[in-house]
Tab-separated table of C-alpha atoms in Angstrom:
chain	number	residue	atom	x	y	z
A	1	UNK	CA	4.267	21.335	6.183
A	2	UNK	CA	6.808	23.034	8.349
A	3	UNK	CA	6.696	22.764	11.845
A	4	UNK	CA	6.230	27.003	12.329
A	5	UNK	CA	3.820	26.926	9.797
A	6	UNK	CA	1.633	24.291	12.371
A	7	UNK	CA	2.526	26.490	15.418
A	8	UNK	CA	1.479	29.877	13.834
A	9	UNK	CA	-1.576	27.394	12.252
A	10	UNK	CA	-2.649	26.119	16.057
A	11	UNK	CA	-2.430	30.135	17.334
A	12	UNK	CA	-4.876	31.231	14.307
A	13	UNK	CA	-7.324	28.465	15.052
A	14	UNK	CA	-7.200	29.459	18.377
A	15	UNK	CA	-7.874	33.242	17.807
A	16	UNK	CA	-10.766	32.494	15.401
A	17	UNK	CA	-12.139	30.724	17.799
A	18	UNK	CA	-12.178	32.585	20.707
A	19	UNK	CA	-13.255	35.371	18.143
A	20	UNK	CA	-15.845	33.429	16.070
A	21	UNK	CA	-14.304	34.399	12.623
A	22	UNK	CA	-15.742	32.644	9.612
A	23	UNK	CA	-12.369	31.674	7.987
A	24	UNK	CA	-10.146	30.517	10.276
A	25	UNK	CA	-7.118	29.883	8.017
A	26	UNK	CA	-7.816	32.930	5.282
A	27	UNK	CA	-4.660	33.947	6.515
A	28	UNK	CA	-1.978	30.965	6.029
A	29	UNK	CA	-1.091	31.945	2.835
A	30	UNK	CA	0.598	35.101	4.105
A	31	UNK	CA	2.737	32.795	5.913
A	32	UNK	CA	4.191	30.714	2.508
A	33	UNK	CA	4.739	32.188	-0.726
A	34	UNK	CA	1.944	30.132	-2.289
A	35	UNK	CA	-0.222	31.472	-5.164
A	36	UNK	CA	-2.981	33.440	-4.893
A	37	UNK	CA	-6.595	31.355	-4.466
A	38	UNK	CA	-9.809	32.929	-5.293
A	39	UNK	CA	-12.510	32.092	-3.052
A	40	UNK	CA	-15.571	30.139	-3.423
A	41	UNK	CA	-18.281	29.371	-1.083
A	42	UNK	CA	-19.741	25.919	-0.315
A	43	UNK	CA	-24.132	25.307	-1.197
A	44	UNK	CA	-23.770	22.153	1.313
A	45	UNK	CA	-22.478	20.060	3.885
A	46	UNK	CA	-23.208	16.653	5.390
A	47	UNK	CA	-23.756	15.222	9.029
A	48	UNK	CA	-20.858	15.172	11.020
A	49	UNK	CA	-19.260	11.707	11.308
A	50	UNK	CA	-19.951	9.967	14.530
A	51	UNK	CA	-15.929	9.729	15.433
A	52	UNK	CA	-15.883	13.087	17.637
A	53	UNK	CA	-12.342	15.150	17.823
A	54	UNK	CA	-10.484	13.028	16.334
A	55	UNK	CA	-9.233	13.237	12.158
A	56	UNK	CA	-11.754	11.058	11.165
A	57	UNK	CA	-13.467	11.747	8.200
A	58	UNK	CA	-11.699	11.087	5.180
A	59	UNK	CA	-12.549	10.499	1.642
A	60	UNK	CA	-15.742	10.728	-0.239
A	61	UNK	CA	-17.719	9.065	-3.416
A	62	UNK	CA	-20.436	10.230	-5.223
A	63	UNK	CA	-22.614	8.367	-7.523
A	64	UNK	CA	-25.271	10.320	-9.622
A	65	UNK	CA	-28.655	9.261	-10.604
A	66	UNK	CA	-28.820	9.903	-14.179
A	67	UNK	CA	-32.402	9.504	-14.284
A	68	UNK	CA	-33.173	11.670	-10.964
A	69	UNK	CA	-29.958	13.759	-9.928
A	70	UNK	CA	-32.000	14.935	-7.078
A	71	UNK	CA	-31.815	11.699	-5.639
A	72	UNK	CA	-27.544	11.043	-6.286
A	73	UNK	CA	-25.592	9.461	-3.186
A	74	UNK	CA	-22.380	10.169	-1.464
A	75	UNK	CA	-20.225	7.722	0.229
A	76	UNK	CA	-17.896	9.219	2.864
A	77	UNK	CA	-15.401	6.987	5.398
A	78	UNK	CA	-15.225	7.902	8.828
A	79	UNK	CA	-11.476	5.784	9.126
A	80	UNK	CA	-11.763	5.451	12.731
A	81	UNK	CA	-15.564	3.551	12.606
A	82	UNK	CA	-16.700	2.891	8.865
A	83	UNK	CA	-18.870	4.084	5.758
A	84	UNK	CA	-21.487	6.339	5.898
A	85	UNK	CA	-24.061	6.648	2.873
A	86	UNK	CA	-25.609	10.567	2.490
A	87	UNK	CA	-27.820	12.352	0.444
A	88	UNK	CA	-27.292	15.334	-1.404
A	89	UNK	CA	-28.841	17.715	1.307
A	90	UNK	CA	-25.995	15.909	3.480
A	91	UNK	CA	-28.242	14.089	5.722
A	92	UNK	CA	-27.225	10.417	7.158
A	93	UNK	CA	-29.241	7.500	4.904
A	94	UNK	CA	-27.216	4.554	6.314
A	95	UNK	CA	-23.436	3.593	8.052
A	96	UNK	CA	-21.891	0.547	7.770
A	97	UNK	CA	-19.272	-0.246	10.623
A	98	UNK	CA	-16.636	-1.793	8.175
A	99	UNK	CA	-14.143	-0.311	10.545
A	100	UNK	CA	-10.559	1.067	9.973
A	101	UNK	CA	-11.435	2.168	5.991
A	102	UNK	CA	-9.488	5.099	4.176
A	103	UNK	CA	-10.471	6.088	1.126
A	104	UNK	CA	-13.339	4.743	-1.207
A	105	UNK	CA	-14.327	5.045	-4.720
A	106	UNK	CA	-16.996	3.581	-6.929
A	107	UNK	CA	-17.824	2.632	-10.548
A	108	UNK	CA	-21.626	2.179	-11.928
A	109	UNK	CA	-22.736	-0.727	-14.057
A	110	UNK	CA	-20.740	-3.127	-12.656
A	111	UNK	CA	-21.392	-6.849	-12.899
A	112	UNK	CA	-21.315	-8.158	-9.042
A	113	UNK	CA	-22.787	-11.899	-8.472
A	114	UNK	CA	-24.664	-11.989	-12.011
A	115	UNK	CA	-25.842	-8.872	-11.785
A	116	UNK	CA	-25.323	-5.054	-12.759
A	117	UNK	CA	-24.942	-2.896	-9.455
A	118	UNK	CA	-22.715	-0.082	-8.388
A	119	UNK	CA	-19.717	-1.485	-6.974
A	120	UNK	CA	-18.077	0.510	-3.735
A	121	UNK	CA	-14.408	-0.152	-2.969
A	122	UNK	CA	-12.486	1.031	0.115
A	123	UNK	CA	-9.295	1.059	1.340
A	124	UNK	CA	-9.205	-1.308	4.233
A	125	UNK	CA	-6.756	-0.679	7.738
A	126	UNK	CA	-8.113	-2.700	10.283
A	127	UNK	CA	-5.020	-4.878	8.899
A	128	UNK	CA	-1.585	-2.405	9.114
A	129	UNK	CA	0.347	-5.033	8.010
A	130	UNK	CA	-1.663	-6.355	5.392
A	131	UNK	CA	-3.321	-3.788	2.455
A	132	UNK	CA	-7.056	-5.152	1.931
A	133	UNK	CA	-9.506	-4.078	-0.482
A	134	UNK	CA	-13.447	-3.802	1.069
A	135	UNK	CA	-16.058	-4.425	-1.684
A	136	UNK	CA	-19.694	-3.268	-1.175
A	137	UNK	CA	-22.763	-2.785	-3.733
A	138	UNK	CA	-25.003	0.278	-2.960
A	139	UNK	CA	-28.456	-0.492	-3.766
A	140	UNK	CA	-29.524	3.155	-4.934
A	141	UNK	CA	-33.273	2.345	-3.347
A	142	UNK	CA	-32.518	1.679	0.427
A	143	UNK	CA	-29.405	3.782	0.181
A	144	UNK	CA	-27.642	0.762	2.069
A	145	UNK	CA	-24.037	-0.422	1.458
A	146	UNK	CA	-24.198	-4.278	1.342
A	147	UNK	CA	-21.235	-5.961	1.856
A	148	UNK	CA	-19.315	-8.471	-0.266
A	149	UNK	CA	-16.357	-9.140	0.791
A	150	UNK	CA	-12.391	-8.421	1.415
A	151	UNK	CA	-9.531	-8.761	-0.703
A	152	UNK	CA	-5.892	-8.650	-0.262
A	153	UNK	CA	-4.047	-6.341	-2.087
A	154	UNK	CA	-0.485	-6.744	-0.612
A	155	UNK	CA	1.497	-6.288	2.278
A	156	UNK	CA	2.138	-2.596	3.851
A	157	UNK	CA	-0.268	-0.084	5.179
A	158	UNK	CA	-4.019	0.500	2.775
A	159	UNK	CA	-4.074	3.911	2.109
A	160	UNK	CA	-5.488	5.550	-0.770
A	161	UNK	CA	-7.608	4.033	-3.230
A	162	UNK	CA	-9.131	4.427	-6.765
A	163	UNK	CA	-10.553	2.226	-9.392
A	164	UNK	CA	-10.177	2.237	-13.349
A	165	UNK	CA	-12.052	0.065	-15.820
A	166	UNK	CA	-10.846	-0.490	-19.312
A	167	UNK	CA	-12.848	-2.245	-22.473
A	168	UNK	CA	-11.933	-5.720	-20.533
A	169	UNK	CA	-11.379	-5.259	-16.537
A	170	UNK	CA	-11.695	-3.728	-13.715
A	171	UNK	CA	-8.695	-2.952	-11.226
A	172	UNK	CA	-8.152	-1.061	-8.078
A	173	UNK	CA	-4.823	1.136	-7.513
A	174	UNK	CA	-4.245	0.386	-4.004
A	175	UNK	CA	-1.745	3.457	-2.895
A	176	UNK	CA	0.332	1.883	0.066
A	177	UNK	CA	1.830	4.787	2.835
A	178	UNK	CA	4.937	4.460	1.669
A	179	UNK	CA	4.302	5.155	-1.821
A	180	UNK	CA	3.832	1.584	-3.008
A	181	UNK	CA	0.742	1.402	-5.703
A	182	UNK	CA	-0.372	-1.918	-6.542
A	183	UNK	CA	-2.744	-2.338	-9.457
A	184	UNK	CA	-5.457	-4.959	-8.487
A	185	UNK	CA	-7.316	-6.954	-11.148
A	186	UNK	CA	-11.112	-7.660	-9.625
A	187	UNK	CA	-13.735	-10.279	-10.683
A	188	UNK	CA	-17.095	-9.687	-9.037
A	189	UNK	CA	-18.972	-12.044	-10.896
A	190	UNK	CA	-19.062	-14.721	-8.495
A	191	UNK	CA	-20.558	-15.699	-4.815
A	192	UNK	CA	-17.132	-14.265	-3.247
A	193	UNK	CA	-15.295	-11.395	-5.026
A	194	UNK	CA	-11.490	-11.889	-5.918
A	195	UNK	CA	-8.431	-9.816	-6.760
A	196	UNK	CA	-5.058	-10.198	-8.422
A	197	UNK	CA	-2.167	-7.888	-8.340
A	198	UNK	CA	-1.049	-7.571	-11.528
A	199	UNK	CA	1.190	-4.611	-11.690
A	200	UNK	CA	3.378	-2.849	-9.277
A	201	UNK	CA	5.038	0.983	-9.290
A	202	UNK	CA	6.574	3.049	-6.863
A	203	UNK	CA	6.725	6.803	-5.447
A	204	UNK	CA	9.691	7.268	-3.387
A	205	UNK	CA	7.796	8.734	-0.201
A	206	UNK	CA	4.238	8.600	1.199
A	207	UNK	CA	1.630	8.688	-0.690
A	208	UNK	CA	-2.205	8.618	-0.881
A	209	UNK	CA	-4.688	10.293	-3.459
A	210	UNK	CA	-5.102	8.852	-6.392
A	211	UNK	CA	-7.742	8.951	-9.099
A	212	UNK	CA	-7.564	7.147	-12.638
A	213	UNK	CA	-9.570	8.169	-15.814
A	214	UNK	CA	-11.290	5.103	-18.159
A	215	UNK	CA	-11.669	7.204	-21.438
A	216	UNK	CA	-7.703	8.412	-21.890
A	217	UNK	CA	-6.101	5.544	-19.354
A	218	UNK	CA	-4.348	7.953	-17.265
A	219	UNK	CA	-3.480	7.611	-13.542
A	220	UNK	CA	-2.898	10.115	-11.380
A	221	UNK	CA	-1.299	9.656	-7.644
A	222	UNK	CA	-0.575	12.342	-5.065
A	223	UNK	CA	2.935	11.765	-3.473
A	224	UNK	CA	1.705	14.228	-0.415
A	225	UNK	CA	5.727	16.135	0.155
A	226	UNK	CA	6.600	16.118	-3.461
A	227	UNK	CA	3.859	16.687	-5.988
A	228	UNK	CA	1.070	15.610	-8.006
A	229	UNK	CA	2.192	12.297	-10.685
A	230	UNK	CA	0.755	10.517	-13.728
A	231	UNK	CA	0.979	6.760	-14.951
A	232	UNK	CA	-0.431	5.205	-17.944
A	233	UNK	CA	-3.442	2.780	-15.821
A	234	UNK	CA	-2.966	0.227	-18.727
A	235	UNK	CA	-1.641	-3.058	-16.652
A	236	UNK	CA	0.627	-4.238	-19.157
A	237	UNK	CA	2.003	-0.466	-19.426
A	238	UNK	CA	5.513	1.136	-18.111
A	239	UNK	CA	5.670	1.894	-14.430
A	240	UNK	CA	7.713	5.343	-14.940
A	241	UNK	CA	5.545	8.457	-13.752
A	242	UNK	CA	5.739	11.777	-15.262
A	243	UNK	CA	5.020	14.638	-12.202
A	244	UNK	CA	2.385	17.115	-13.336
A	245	UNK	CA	2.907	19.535	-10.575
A	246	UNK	CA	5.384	19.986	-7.485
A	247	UNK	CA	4.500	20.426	-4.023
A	248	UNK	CA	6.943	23.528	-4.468
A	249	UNK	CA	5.081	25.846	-1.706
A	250	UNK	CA	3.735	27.564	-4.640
A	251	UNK	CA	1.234	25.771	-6.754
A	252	UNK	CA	0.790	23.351	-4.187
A	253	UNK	CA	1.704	23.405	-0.531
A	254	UNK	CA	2.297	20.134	1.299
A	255	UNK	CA	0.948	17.939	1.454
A	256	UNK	CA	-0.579	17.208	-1.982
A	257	UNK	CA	-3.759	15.073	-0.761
A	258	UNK	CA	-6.663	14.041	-2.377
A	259	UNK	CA	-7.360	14.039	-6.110
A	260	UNK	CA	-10.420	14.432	-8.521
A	261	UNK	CA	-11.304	14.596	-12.518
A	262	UNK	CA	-13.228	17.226	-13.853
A	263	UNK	CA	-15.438	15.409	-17.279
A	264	UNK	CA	-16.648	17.207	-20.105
A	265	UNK	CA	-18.367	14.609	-22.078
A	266	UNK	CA	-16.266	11.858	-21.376
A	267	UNK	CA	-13.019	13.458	-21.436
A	268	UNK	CA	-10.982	14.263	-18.505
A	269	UNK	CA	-10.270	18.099	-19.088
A	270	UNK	CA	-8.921	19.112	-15.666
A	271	UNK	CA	-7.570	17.793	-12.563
A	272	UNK	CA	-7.756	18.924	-9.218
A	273	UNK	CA	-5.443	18.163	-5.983
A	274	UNK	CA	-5.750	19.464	-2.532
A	275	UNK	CA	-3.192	21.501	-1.415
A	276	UNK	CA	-3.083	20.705	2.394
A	277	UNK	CA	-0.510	22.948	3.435
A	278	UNK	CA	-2.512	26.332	2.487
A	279	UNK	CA	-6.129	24.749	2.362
A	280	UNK	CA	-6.403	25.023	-1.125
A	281	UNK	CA	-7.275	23.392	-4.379
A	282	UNK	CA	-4.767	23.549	-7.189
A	283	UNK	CA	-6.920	22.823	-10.461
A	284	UNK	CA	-4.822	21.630	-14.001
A	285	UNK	CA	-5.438	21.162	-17.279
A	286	UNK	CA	-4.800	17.275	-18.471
A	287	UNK	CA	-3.430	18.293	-21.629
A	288	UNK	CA	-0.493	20.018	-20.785
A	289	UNK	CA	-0.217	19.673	-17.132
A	290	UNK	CA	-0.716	23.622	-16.726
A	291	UNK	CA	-2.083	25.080	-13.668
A	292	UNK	CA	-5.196	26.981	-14.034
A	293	UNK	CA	-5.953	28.739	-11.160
A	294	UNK	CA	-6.333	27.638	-7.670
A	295	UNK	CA	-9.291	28.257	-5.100
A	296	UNK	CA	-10.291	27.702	-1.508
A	297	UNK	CA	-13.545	26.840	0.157
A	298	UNK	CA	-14.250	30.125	2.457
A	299	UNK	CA	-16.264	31.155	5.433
A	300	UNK	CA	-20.274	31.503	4.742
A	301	UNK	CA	-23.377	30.303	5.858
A	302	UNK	CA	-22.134	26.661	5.414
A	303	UNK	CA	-18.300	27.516	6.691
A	304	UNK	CA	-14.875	26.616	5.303
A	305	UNK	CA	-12.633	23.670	5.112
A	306	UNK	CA	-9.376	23.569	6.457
A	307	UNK	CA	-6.342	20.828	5.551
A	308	UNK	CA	-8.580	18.966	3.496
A	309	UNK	CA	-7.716	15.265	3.080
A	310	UNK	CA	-10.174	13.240	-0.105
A	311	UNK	CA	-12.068	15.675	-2.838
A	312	UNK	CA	-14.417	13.802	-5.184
A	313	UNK	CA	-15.862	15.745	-8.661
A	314	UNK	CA	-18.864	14.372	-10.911
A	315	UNK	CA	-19.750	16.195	-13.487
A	316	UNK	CA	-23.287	16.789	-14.839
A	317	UNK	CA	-27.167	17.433	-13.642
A	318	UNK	CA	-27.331	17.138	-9.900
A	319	UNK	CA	-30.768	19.267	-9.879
A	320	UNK	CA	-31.364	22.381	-8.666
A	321	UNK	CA	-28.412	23.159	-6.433
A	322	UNK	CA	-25.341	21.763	-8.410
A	323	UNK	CA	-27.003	21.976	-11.945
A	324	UNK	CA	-22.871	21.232	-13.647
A	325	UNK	CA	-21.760	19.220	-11.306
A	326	UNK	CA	-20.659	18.675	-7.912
A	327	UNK	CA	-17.537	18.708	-5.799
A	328	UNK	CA	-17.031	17.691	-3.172
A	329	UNK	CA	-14.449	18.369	0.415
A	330	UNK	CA	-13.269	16.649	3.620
A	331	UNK	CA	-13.404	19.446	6.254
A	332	UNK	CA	-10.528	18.722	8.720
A	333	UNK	CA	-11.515	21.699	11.389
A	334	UNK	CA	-15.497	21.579	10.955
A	335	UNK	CA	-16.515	24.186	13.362
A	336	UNK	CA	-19.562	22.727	14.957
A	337	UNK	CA	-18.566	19.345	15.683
A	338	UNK	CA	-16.653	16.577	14.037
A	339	UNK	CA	-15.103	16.587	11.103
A	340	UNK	CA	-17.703	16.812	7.571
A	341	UNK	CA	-18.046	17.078	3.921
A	342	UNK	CA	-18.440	20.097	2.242
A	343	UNK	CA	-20.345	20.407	-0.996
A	344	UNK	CA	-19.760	22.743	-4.087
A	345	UNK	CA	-21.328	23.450	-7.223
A	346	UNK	CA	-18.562	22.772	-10.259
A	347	UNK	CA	-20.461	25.499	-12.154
A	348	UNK	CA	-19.239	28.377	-9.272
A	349	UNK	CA	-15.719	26.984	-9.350
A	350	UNK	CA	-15.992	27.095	-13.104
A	351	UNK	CA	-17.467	30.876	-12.926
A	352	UNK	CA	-14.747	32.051	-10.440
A	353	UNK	CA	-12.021	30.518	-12.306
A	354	UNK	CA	-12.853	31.655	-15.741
A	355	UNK	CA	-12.762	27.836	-16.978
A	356	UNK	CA	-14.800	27.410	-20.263
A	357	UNK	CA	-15.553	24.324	-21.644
């Protein structure tokens, strides 16, 4: 973002404040040339992380409970202290002080140690030097990440993370800060999970968001100043990207952050990146890369986000309050405290963007 853009940013904040609007940046946009964004209140919001004034929450997770969606989980990193473990009415079920972690993503069904369990995976920075790879189970019961153990996934800065199964394996893209992405084979099956880099590509600049699809083998990576880019996931594929959408102060306004699938069925049908700059969410059809519509999360009873960093989506029953599905977004000025997750109902994006499936 430019640096007037932050200046005029700072003032706004500071008016709303002093004022006690709801929506402290509904007026950025009038500052860029960006698209227009319809807006979309959040149903929920989670506990504060315990790292107070600081940017500290981060990237979230979600795993749903087919059998009881009531009962689904969400994994969110505080990256100054840990992992924290919530339930869908936001409240705290457990933290695990794993430290310096960035982003985190999960897969279900998972063989860990001889077993099937959902397997958490994390971006690890306690190590600058050194990108690591933090591997937890979540045992849906006790709602308690337990921990099982580290491993390296080259040398640079961990940033973003996000994992991708195929008929055979399972790998994590480990997106390095200066637009590195190395593609990690895992085997959990044993006392001591281990890793192998089998594949490396590149984005010229820095980079962090990143989310791959198992059904159609696509990855996509957010190269935060430039734009939104796809790779074939396969390991033994080509390491030439093909950009979906710029970062052209239009579409989306750096920096192009996190990055989340929208299902139906199994098939990826849209994609979504978060558009920093203007605190918006830029949402695109897989097909044929065309942008959709765009949205932000506004004022309400539960409040707005602002320069949101990781987005998650699941699609599907989540009960009552997200019946089609639920995304999710890091806050990066919550209001009452530190910084939060905000929760959304897919089916009210869906509504206000006139997306069919």
């Amino acid at each position: 973002m430019l640096l007037d853009q932050r200046v005029w940013m700072t003032v706004l904040l500071a008016s709303c404040w002093l004022t006690a609007c709801a929506t402290p940046f509904s007026m950025v946009s009038s500052f860029n040339s960006s698209l227009p964004a319809v807006n979309i209140a959040a149903r929920g919001q989670t506990v504060p992380v315990g790292t107070p004034n600081q940017d500290a929450a981060d990237d979230p997770a979600i795993w749903r409970n087919k059998s009881m969606p009531t009962a689904s989980l969400i994994i969110g990193t505080d990256k100054k202290a840990g992992l924290y473990v919530y339930d869908l009415d936001g409240q705290i079920k457990s933290f695990n002080d794993a430290g310096h972690v960035n982003n985190v993503d999960l897969r279900d069904e998972v063989m860990v140690q001889g077993r099937s369990s959902i397997l958490v995976v994390a971006s690890d920075r306690n190590d600058l030097k050194t990108a690591k790879l933090a591997l937890f189970s979540l045992n849906p019961t006790t709602a308690k990440l337990v921990e099982l153990g580290i491993v390296d996934a080259g040398a640079g800065e961990a940033y973003g993370i996000c994992l991708y199964r195929d008929a055979v394996s399972l790998y994590a893209f480990m997106v390095l800060k200066d637009g590195t992405i190395n593609q990690v084979s895992l085997n959990t099956r044993g006392a001591v999970p281990t890793g192998q880099i089998v594949r490396t590509m590149k984005l010229a600049t820095q980079s962090e968001g990143c989310v791959a699809d198992d059904a159609t083998g696509q990855l996509y990576v957010a190269e935060e100043d430039v734009g939104l880019w796809r790779f074939q996931a396969a390991a033994t594929a080509a390491t030439t990207p093909i950009k979906v959408a710029p970062a052209d102060g239009k579409q989306i306004v750096a920096d192009a952050e996190g990055v989340a699938l929208a299902h139906v069925g199994n098939q990826a049908r849209y994609v979504i990146v978060s558009s920093q700059g203007d605190n918006a969410y830029a949402v695109y059809r897989t097909r044929d890369d065309t942008l959709v519509g765009r949205f932000r999360i506004t004022g309400g009873i539960i409040g707005s986000t602002e320069e949101t960093d990781g987005i998650e989506l699941i699609t599907g029953d989540f009960g009552p309050a997200y019946p089609g599905g639920l995304f999710i977004a890091q806050d990066g000025h919550n209001a009452k405290g530190a910084q939060n997750f905000k929760l959304v109902a897919w089916n009210d994006i869906k509504a206000a963007l006139g997306i069919a499936d």
